[in-house]
GROMACS .gro file of C-alpha atoms in nm:
model
  370
    1MET     CA    1   0.702  -0.874  -2.526
    2ALA     CA    2   1.056  -0.808  -2.634
    3ALA     CA    3   1.260  -0.533  -2.481
    4VAL     CA    4   1.211  -0.202  -2.660
    5GLU     CA    5   1.440   0.088  -2.733
    6ARG     CA    6   1.326   0.416  -2.582
    7THR     CA    7   1.449   0.769  -2.559
    8ARG     CA    8   1.691   0.852  -2.281
    9LEU     CA    9   1.545   0.784  -1.938
   10SER     CA   10   1.606   0.966  -1.612
   11PRO     CA   11   1.496   0.908  -1.252
   12ALA     CA   12   1.229   1.176  -1.298
   13VAL     CA   13   1.083   1.001  -1.604
   14MET     CA   14   1.089   0.666  -1.422
   15GLY     CA   15   0.913   0.828  -1.128
   16ARG     CA   16   0.646   0.977  -1.353
   17LEU     CA   17   0.587   0.640  -1.518
   18ARG     CA   18   0.526   0.499  -1.169
   19LEU     CA   19   0.289   0.783  -1.089
   20ALA     CA   20   0.094   0.698  -1.404
   21SER     CA   21   0.085   0.326  -1.321
   22GLN     CA   22  -0.043   0.404  -0.972
   23GLY     CA   23  -0.320   0.632  -1.094
   24LEU     CA   24  -0.161   0.940  -0.938
   25VAL     CA   25  -0.137   1.128  -1.269
   26GLY     CA   26  -0.357   1.087  -1.572
   27LYS     CA   27  -0.716   0.969  -1.539
   28GLY     CA   28  -0.675   0.783  -1.212
   29PHE     CA   29  -0.930   0.521  -1.112
   30GLY     CA   30  -1.306   0.538  -1.142
   31SER     CA   31  -1.399   0.426  -0.792
   32VAL     CA   32  -1.255   0.340  -0.453
   33PRO     CA   33  -1.286  -0.040  -0.505
   34ASP     CA   34  -1.126  -0.009  -0.850
   35ALA     CA   35  -0.828   0.177  -0.706
   36VAL     CA   36  -0.765  -0.077  -0.431
   37ARG     CA   37  -0.821  -0.375  -0.660
   38SER     CA   38  -0.584  -0.234  -0.920
   39MET     CA   39  -0.297  -0.167  -0.681
   40PRO     CA   40  -0.353  -0.476  -0.580
   41ALA     CA   41  -0.263  -0.416  -0.213
   42LEU     CA   42  -0.217  -0.070  -0.070
   43GLN     CA   43  -0.012   0.008   0.241
   44ALA     CA   44  -0.249   0.093   0.525
   45GLN     CA   45  -0.077   0.068   0.863
   46ASP     CA   46  -0.181   0.430   0.920
   47LEU     CA   47  -0.556   0.422   0.857
   48GLN     CA   48  -0.600   0.796   0.802
   49ALA     CA   49  -0.305   0.807   0.562
   50SER     CA   50  -0.446   0.515   0.365
   51LEU     CA   51  -0.779   0.695   0.319
   52TRP     CA   52  -0.595   0.986   0.154
   53ALA     CA   53  -0.380   0.744  -0.047
   54VAL     CA   54  -0.699   0.608  -0.203
   55GLY     CA   55  -0.843   0.957  -0.240
   56GLN     CA   56  -0.541   1.074  -0.439
   57ARG     CA   57  -0.603   0.791  -0.687
   58VAL     CA   58  -0.977   0.848  -0.733
   59PRO     CA   59  -1.045   1.194  -0.878
   60GLY     CA   60  -1.326   1.381  -0.703
   61SER     CA   61  -1.353   1.134  -0.415
   62ARG     CA   62  -1.405   1.233  -0.053
   63VAL     CA   63  -1.304   1.066   0.271
   64ALA     CA   64  -1.667   0.960   0.317
   65ASP     CA   65  -1.644   0.757  -0.005
   66VAL     CA   66  -1.346   0.557   0.121
   67ARG     CA   67  -1.502   0.508   0.462
   68ALA     CA   68  -1.825   0.391   0.299
   69ALA     CA   69  -1.634   0.136   0.091
   70LEU     CA   70  -1.489  -0.006   0.413
   71ASP     CA   71  -1.830  -0.004   0.580
   72ARG     CA   72  -1.985  -0.192   0.288
   73GLY     CA   73  -1.702  -0.446   0.265
   74GLU     CA   74  -1.605  -0.330  -0.085
   75ILE     CA   75  -1.248  -0.305   0.042
   76VAL     CA   76  -1.092  -0.468   0.348
   77ARG     CA   77  -0.788  -0.411   0.568
   78SER     CA   78  -0.568  -0.690   0.695
   79TRP     CA   79  -0.211  -0.818   0.740
   80PRO     CA   80  -0.146  -0.999   0.409
   81MET     CA   81   0.231  -0.949   0.387
   82ARG     CA   82   0.540  -0.804   0.556
   83GLY     CA   83   0.354  -0.803   0.889
   84THR     CA   84   0.196  -0.475   0.781
   85LEU     CA   85  -0.164  -0.369   0.728
   86HIS     CA   86  -0.282  -0.322   0.370
   87LEU     CA   87  -0.607  -0.244   0.192
   88LEU     CA   88  -0.721  -0.515  -0.050
   89ALA     CA   89  -1.018  -0.617  -0.260
   90PRO     CA   90  -1.217  -0.864  -0.047
   91GLU     CA   91  -1.213  -1.138  -0.310
   92ASP     CA   92  -0.832  -1.132  -0.311
   93LEU     CA   93  -0.771  -1.168   0.062
   94LYS     CA   94  -0.799  -1.544   0.109
   95TRP     CA   95  -0.587  -1.655  -0.185
   96ILE     CA   96  -0.317  -1.402  -0.104
   97LEU     CA   97  -0.312  -1.522   0.257
   98ASP     CA   98  -0.285  -1.881   0.131
   99ILE     CA   99   0.038  -1.774  -0.041
  100THR     CA  100   0.190  -1.555   0.229
  101SER     CA  101   0.066  -1.652   0.575
  102ASN     CA  102   0.271  -1.964   0.651
  103ARG     CA  103   0.600  -1.795   0.570
  104LEU     CA  104   0.500  -1.480   0.754
  105ILE     CA  105   0.391  -1.666   1.067
  106LYS     CA  106   0.715  -1.869   1.066
  107SER     CA  107   0.917  -1.549   1.041
  108LEU     CA  108   0.750  -1.427   1.362
  109ALA     CA  109   0.813  -1.749   1.556
  110GLY     CA  110   1.091  -1.596   1.764
  111ARG     CA  111   0.883  -1.296   1.858
  112HIS     CA  112   0.590  -1.522   1.946
  113ARG     CA  113   0.814  -1.729   2.172
  114ASP     CA  114   0.924  -1.409   2.346
  115LEU     CA  115   0.556  -1.322   2.398
  116GLY     CA  116   0.468  -1.672   2.515
  117ILE     CA  117   0.233  -1.742   2.225
  118SER     CA  118   0.196  -2.112   2.139
  119ALA     CA  119  -0.033  -2.290   1.893
  120PRO     CA  120  -0.286  -2.377   2.168
  121ASP     CA  121  -0.287  -2.010   2.272
  122VAL     CA  122  -0.375  -1.906   1.917
  123ASP     CA  123  -0.651  -2.167   1.904
  124ALA     CA  124  -0.794  -2.041   2.234
  125ALA     CA  125  -0.786  -1.682   2.110
  126ALA     CA  126  -0.953  -1.787   1.785
  127GLU     CA  127  -1.236  -1.963   1.968
  128ALA     CA  128  -1.293  -1.660   2.191
  129ALA     CA  129  -1.280  -1.411   1.904
  130LEU     CA  130  -1.511  -1.604   1.672
  131ALA     CA  131  -1.761  -1.647   1.956
  132ARG     CA  132  -1.749  -1.270   2.014
  133VAL     CA  133  -1.829  -1.185   1.647
  134ALA     CA  134  -2.058  -1.482   1.576
  135GLY     CA  135  -2.368  -1.430   1.365
  136GLY     CA  136  -2.231  -1.137   1.168
  137GLY     CA  137  -2.128  -0.937   1.472
  138ALA     CA  138  -1.840  -0.690   1.495
  139ALA     CA  139  -1.606  -0.607   1.781
  140SER     CA  140  -1.364  -0.330   1.860
  141ARG     CA  141  -1.005  -0.414   1.933
  142ALA     CA  142  -1.068  -0.347   2.303
  143GLU     CA  143  -1.362  -0.586   2.302
  144LEU     CA  144  -1.158  -0.858   2.132
  145PHE     CA  145  -0.874  -0.810   2.379
  146GLN     CA  146  -1.126  -0.848   2.661
  147ALA     CA  147  -1.244  -1.174   2.503
  148PHE     CA  148  -0.881  -1.292   2.483
  149GLU     CA  149  -0.828  -1.209   2.851
  150GLU     CA  150  -1.144  -1.394   2.951
  151ALA     CA  151  -1.009  -1.695   2.760
  152GLY     CA  152  -0.690  -1.683   2.966
  153GLN     CA  153  -0.483  -1.506   2.699
  154SER     CA  154  -0.293  -1.203   2.824
  155THR     CA  155  -0.290  -0.904   2.589
  156ALA     CA  156  -0.008  -0.721   2.766
  157GLY     CA  157   0.318  -0.621   2.600
  158GLN     CA  158   0.196  -0.646   2.238
  159ARG     CA  159   0.067  -0.997   2.298
  160GLY     CA  160  -0.286  -0.890   2.212
  161ILE     CA  161  -0.202  -0.730   1.877
  162HIS     CA  162   0.009  -1.030   1.777
  163LEU     CA  163  -0.278  -1.265   1.857
  164LEU     CA  164  -0.518  -1.051   1.655
  165ALA     CA  165  -0.277  -1.033   1.361
  166MET     CA  166  -0.230  -1.411   1.372
  167LEU     CA  167  -0.604  -1.468   1.351
  168CYS     CA  168  -0.622  -1.230   1.055
  169GLN     CA  169  -0.324  -1.399   0.886
  170ARG     CA  170  -0.497  -1.734   0.933
  171GLY     CA  171  -0.796  -1.596   0.744
  172LEU     CA  172  -1.036  -1.607   1.039
  173LEU     CA  173  -1.081  -1.236   1.109
  174VAL     CA  174  -1.057  -0.916   0.907
  175GLN     CA  175  -1.092  -0.547   0.984
  176GLY     CA  176  -1.430  -0.435   0.857
  177PRO     CA  177  -1.658  -0.134   0.919
  178LEU     CA  178  -1.549   0.183   1.089
  179ALA     CA  179  -1.663   0.315   1.424
  180GLY     CA  180  -1.533   0.668   1.440
  181ASN     CA  181  -1.160   0.650   1.375
  182GLN     CA  182  -1.120   0.283   1.462
  183GLN     CA  183  -1.206  -0.025   1.263
  184LEU     CA  184  -1.421  -0.303   1.395
  185VAL     CA  185  -1.316  -0.665   1.350
  186VAL     CA  186  -1.545  -0.919   1.185
  187ALA     CA  187  -1.532  -1.285   1.085
  188VAL     CA  188  -1.397  -1.334   0.733
  189ASP     CA  189  -1.662  -1.591   0.642
  190ASP     CA  190  -1.941  -1.354   0.747
  191TRP     CA  191  -1.796  -1.039   0.591
  192ILE     CA  192  -1.655  -1.167   0.261
  193LYS     CA  193  -1.917  -1.350   0.058
  194ASN     CA  194  -1.722  -1.404  -0.263
  195SER     CA  195  -1.361  -1.524  -0.247
  196ARG     CA  196  -1.146  -1.634  -0.536
  197SER     CA  197  -0.946  -1.955  -0.519
  198LEU     CA  198  -0.605  -1.977  -0.686
  199ASP     CA  199  -0.330  -2.233  -0.639
  200ARG     CA  200   0.010  -2.106  -0.533
  201GLU     CA  201   0.178  -2.087  -0.874
  202GLU     CA  202  -0.126  -1.934  -1.041
  203GLY     CA  203  -0.172  -1.688  -0.757
  204ILE     CA  204   0.189  -1.566  -0.751
  205ALA     CA  205   0.184  -1.520  -1.129
  206GLU     CA  206  -0.134  -1.312  -1.115
  207TRP     CA  207  -0.013  -1.111  -0.817
  208LEU     CA  208   0.318  -1.035  -0.986
  209LEU     CA  209   0.142  -0.932  -1.309
  210ARG     CA  210  -0.091  -0.700  -1.122
  211TYR     CA  211   0.201  -0.557  -0.923
  212PHE     CA  212   0.398  -0.467  -1.237
  213ARG     CA  213   0.087  -0.322  -1.398
  214SER     CA  214   0.019  -0.102  -1.096
  215HIS     CA  215   0.374  -0.026  -0.980
  216GLY     CA  216   0.584  -0.052  -1.294
  217PRO     CA  217   0.849   0.018  -1.393
  218ALA     CA  218   0.976  -0.208  -1.115
  219THR     CA  219   1.216  -0.498  -1.078
  220GLU     CA  220   1.164  -0.859  -0.979
  221ARG     CA  221   1.346  -0.781  -0.654
  222ASP     CA  222   1.099  -0.501  -0.584
  223PHE     CA  223   0.811  -0.749  -0.610
  224ALA     CA  224   0.989  -1.016  -0.406
  225TRP     CA  225   1.044  -0.767  -0.123
  226TRP     CA  226   0.698  -0.610  -0.150
  227SER     CA  227   0.512  -0.941  -0.146
  228GLY     CA  228   0.749  -1.152   0.064
  229ILE     CA  229   0.763  -1.411  -0.217
  230PRO     CA  230   1.105  -1.581  -0.251
  231LEU     CA  231   1.304  -1.461  -0.551
  232THR     CA  232   1.310  -1.809  -0.708
  233GLU     CA  233   0.929  -1.821  -0.715
  234THR     CA  234   0.916  -1.461  -0.831
  235ARG     CA  235   1.135  -1.543  -1.130
  236ALA     CA  236   0.929  -1.850  -1.214
  237ALA     CA  237   0.613  -1.639  -1.205
  238LEU     CA  238   0.771  -1.372  -1.423
  239ALA     CA  239   0.852  -1.636  -1.685
  240LYS     CA  240   0.479  -1.717  -1.703
  241VAL     CA  241   0.358  -1.360  -1.757
  242ARG     CA  242   0.648  -1.176  -1.917
  243ASP     CA  243   0.474  -1.184  -2.256
  244GLN     CA  244   0.206  -0.956  -2.104
  245LEU     CA  245   0.465  -0.702  -1.988
  246VAL     CA  246   0.727  -0.473  -2.137
  247GLU     CA  247   1.089  -0.491  -2.023
  248LEU     CA  248   1.284  -0.169  -1.994
  249ASP     CA  249   1.654  -0.130  -1.919
  250PHE     CA  250   1.744   0.148  -1.678
  251GLU     CA  251   2.099   0.190  -1.550
  252GLY     CA  252   2.180  -0.168  -1.643
  253LYS     CA  253   1.881  -0.327  -1.464
  254PRO     CA  254   1.567  -0.479  -1.618
  255TYR     CA  255   1.243  -0.312  -1.515
  256TRP     CA  256   0.893  -0.436  -1.599
  257MET     CA  257   0.569  -0.251  -1.664
  258SER     CA  258   0.242  -0.276  -1.850
  259PRO     CA  259   0.225  -0.210  -2.226
  260GLU     CA  260  -0.003   0.085  -2.149
  261THR     CA  261   0.260   0.243  -1.925
  262ALA     CA  262   0.536   0.170  -2.177
  263ALA     CA  263   0.332   0.342  -2.449
  264LEU     CA  264   0.360   0.668  -2.256
  265LEU     CA  265   0.727   0.679  -2.353
  266GLU     CA  266   0.612   0.735  -2.709
  267ASP     CA  267   0.293   0.931  -2.646
  268GLY     CA  268   0.430   1.153  -2.369
  269VAL     CA  269   0.485   1.071  -2.003
  270PRO     CA  270   0.244   1.282  -1.796
  271GLY     CA  271   0.324   1.463  -1.476
  272GLN     CA  272   0.626   1.669  -1.575
  273ARG     CA  273   0.485   1.969  -1.389
  274ALA     CA  274   0.263   1.777  -1.148
  275VAL     CA  275   0.305   1.844  -0.777
  276LEU     CA  276   0.144   1.595  -0.539
  277ALA     CA  277   0.093   1.594  -0.164
  278LEU     CA  278   0.110   1.223  -0.084
  279PRO     CA  279   0.038   1.068   0.255
  280GLY     CA  280   0.295   0.902   0.472
  281PHE     CA  281   0.348   0.534   0.385
  282ASP     CA  282   0.226   0.585   0.027
  283GLU     CA  283   0.291   0.305  -0.224
  284PHE     CA  284   0.473   0.551  -0.451
  285LEU     CA  285   0.765   0.531  -0.210
  286LEU     CA  286   0.700   0.219  -0.003
  287GLY     CA  287   0.609  -0.005  -0.295
  288TYR     CA  288   0.973  -0.073  -0.388
  289THR     CA  289   1.274  -0.215  -0.208
  290ASP     CA  290   1.496   0.036  -0.393
  291ARG     CA  291   1.351   0.384  -0.343
  292SER     CA  292   1.648   0.574  -0.481
  293ILE     CA  293   1.481   0.647  -0.814
  294ALA     CA  294   1.228   0.881  -0.656
  295LEU     CA  295   1.414   0.970  -0.336
  296PRO     CA  296   1.786   1.059  -0.340
  297ALA     CA  297   1.966   0.868  -0.069
  298HIS     CA  298   2.093   1.183   0.102
  299HIS     CA  299   1.731   1.289   0.166
  300ALA     CA  300   1.608   0.951   0.294
  301ASP     CA  301   1.653   1.046   0.659
  302LYS     CA  302   1.418   1.341   0.609
  303ILE     CA  303   1.137   1.102   0.514
  304VAL     CA  304   1.208   0.838   0.781
  305PRO     CA  305   1.394   1.028   1.054
  306GLY     CA  306   1.648   0.808   1.225
  307GLY     CA  307   1.522   0.506   1.034
  308ASN     CA  308   1.233   0.476   1.281
  309GLY     CA  309   0.999   0.315   1.027
  310VAL     CA  310   0.753   0.606   1.031
  311PHE     CA  311   0.727   0.764   0.687
  312LYS     CA  312   0.640   1.132   0.663
  313LYS     CA  313   0.401   1.283   0.412
  314THR     CA  314   0.586   1.365   0.089
  315ILE     CA  315   0.579   1.633  -0.176
  316VAL     CA  316   0.639   1.481  -0.520
  317ALA     CA  317   0.720   1.715  -0.808
  318GLY     CA  318   0.779   1.589  -1.161
  319GLY     CA  319   0.818   1.232  -1.039
  320LEU     CA  320   1.070   1.301  -0.761
  321VAL     CA  321   1.028   1.348  -0.385
  322VAL     CA  322   1.128   1.709  -0.315
  323GLY     CA  323   1.010   1.755   0.042
  324THR     CA  324   0.763   1.673   0.314
  325TRP     CA  325   0.448   1.840   0.436
  326ALA     CA  326   0.247   1.863   0.753
  327ALA     CA  327  -0.116   1.945   0.831
  328PRO     CA  328  -0.134   2.093   1.181
  329GLY     CA  329  -0.492   2.182   1.266
  330GLY     CA  330  -0.601   2.133   0.905
  331ALA     CA  331  -0.356   2.386   0.759
  332VAL     CA  332  -0.126   2.232   0.498
  333VAL     CA  333   0.237   2.338   0.531
  334PRO     CA  334   0.510   2.246   0.279
  335GLU     CA  335   0.857   2.156   0.404
  336PRO     CA  336   1.076   2.139   0.091
  337PHE     CA  337   1.421   1.983   0.105
  338ASP     CA  338   1.559   2.310  -0.032
  339GLY     CA  339   1.503   2.514   0.279
  340VAL     CA  340   1.660   2.826   0.124
  341ASN     CA  341   1.476   2.857  -0.205
  342GLY     CA  342   1.172   2.648  -0.117
  343LEU     CA  343   0.932   2.555  -0.395
  344ARG     CA  344   0.950   2.753  -0.718
  345PRO     CA  345   0.648   2.980  -0.779
  346ALA     CA  346   0.473   2.741  -1.021
  347ALA     CA  347   0.535   2.444  -0.791
  348ARG     CA  348   0.417   2.648  -0.493
  349LYS     CA  349   0.090   2.728  -0.672
  350SER     CA  350   0.045   2.361  -0.764
  351PHE     CA  351   0.106   2.261  -0.404
  352GLU     CA  352  -0.158   2.509  -0.288
  353LEU     CA  353  -0.405   2.339  -0.522
  354GLN     CA  354  -0.309   2.006  -0.367
  355ALA     CA  355  -0.363   2.151  -0.022
  356ALA     CA  356  -0.712   2.264  -0.125
  357LYS     CA  357  -0.780   1.919  -0.268
  358TYR     CA  358  -0.675   1.760   0.062
  359ARG     CA  359  -0.902   1.988   0.262
  360ARG     CA  360  -1.194   1.917   0.029
  361PHE     CA  361  -1.127   1.545   0.062
  362LEU     CA  362  -1.155   1.574   0.441
  363GLY     CA  363  -1.456   1.804   0.420
  364LEU     CA  364  -1.273   2.094   0.584
  365GLN     CA  365  -1.339   2.459   0.522
  366ASP     CA  366  -1.079   2.633   0.311
  367LEU     CA  367  -0.835   2.760   0.571
  368GLY     CA  368  -0.658   2.989   0.329
  369ARG     CA  369  -0.328   2.956   0.156
  370PRO     CA  370  -0.099   2.697   0.330
   0.00000   0.00000   0.00000
C-alpha cells in the first residue's frame, strides 16, 4: 500500500498504536495460543514474567490457562533468536530455527571455545539427552545436566546451559510441560506433532509480515535486530510483503504496520487513558531496537539499572512508560518516574485496577489497595 497522510503523530500515539498491535489495548486475543502465535515470538527469558505477558494480552485469562497451554504443547519455549528464550507456536519453531540457528551458533563460537565445547561434545550431549527423554519422556534441567556429566560433558561454569541451548537451537530439544516453577525438557519430534516447512526467503518474508502486524509501527531495523536477520535480507523480505502493510513516516523515518492498525489513525487510537502494569522483559519495550518512542532516554537507566540486561516491570500510561512497579509478597506497588507528584488520581485508580487484575491472574486474594 502507498504511504498515507495522517494527522500529526506523537510518541504517545505511536506507543498506543503499538499497544493495539500487541493486543494490550482493544479486544486483545481470544486465547493463549492465539496470542503467542500472533506475536509471533514473545520474550520469555523470565518464565513468570512471560506468563503475565501472555495474560495481559488475553482478557480474562489466568496463570493456570497459560501454564496449561505449555503443558499441552499449545505453546513452546525455546531459544529461537538473540540467544534468548521466547514463547512460540509449536508449528513455527522448526522453520524459524532453520532460519536463525546457524548464524546464532556461529556468533557464540568464541564463547563455546572458552567453555571447551566442540562439535563432538555437542553430539555426545545430544545422544545423552535424547536417550534420557526417549519414548516421550521429559527431564528437568538437573536431570539433563546429570546425563551430560555421565556422558563426560562437564556442566560447570555455564557449560551445561550452553549445551542445552545448543541442542534446542539445533531443533532436537524444547522446553515443554511445567513441574512447579520449572519447565521440563522434551524431544522436539515427540512433543511437536505438526511443524510447518518454509524455505528461507519465504520464511523471512512471513516472519517479517507477522512482526509488523504484531509490533507495528516499527522499522526494518527493528525487525532485523529483533529477529537477528541481516538487514539486506530484511529489506528483500519487505519488498515481497510491503503491499500488505501500510508505511507511515514519523520523524523522517519509515515505519510499517498492518492496515488494521493504520485504520485506527482515522477511527481513533485506543488507550489514551489506559494504564498498564506490564511485566519485565515485555515485548512492548523489548520488541524494538530503538525504544525511545515509548521510553525517554533519560529514564532508560530506571528500567535497566546500570545496563545490567535485567528489565524491570513497567507502568505504561497513554502509550508511554511512566514508571516501574514491584510486587513484594503479592502487594503491587507503583514506582512512578515522577517521585514528587506520583501518578495523577485517574492514573492511580487505573493502576489499582491493573493491580487487582494481576492478583486475579495469579489467583491471589485481594490484598487491598497497592
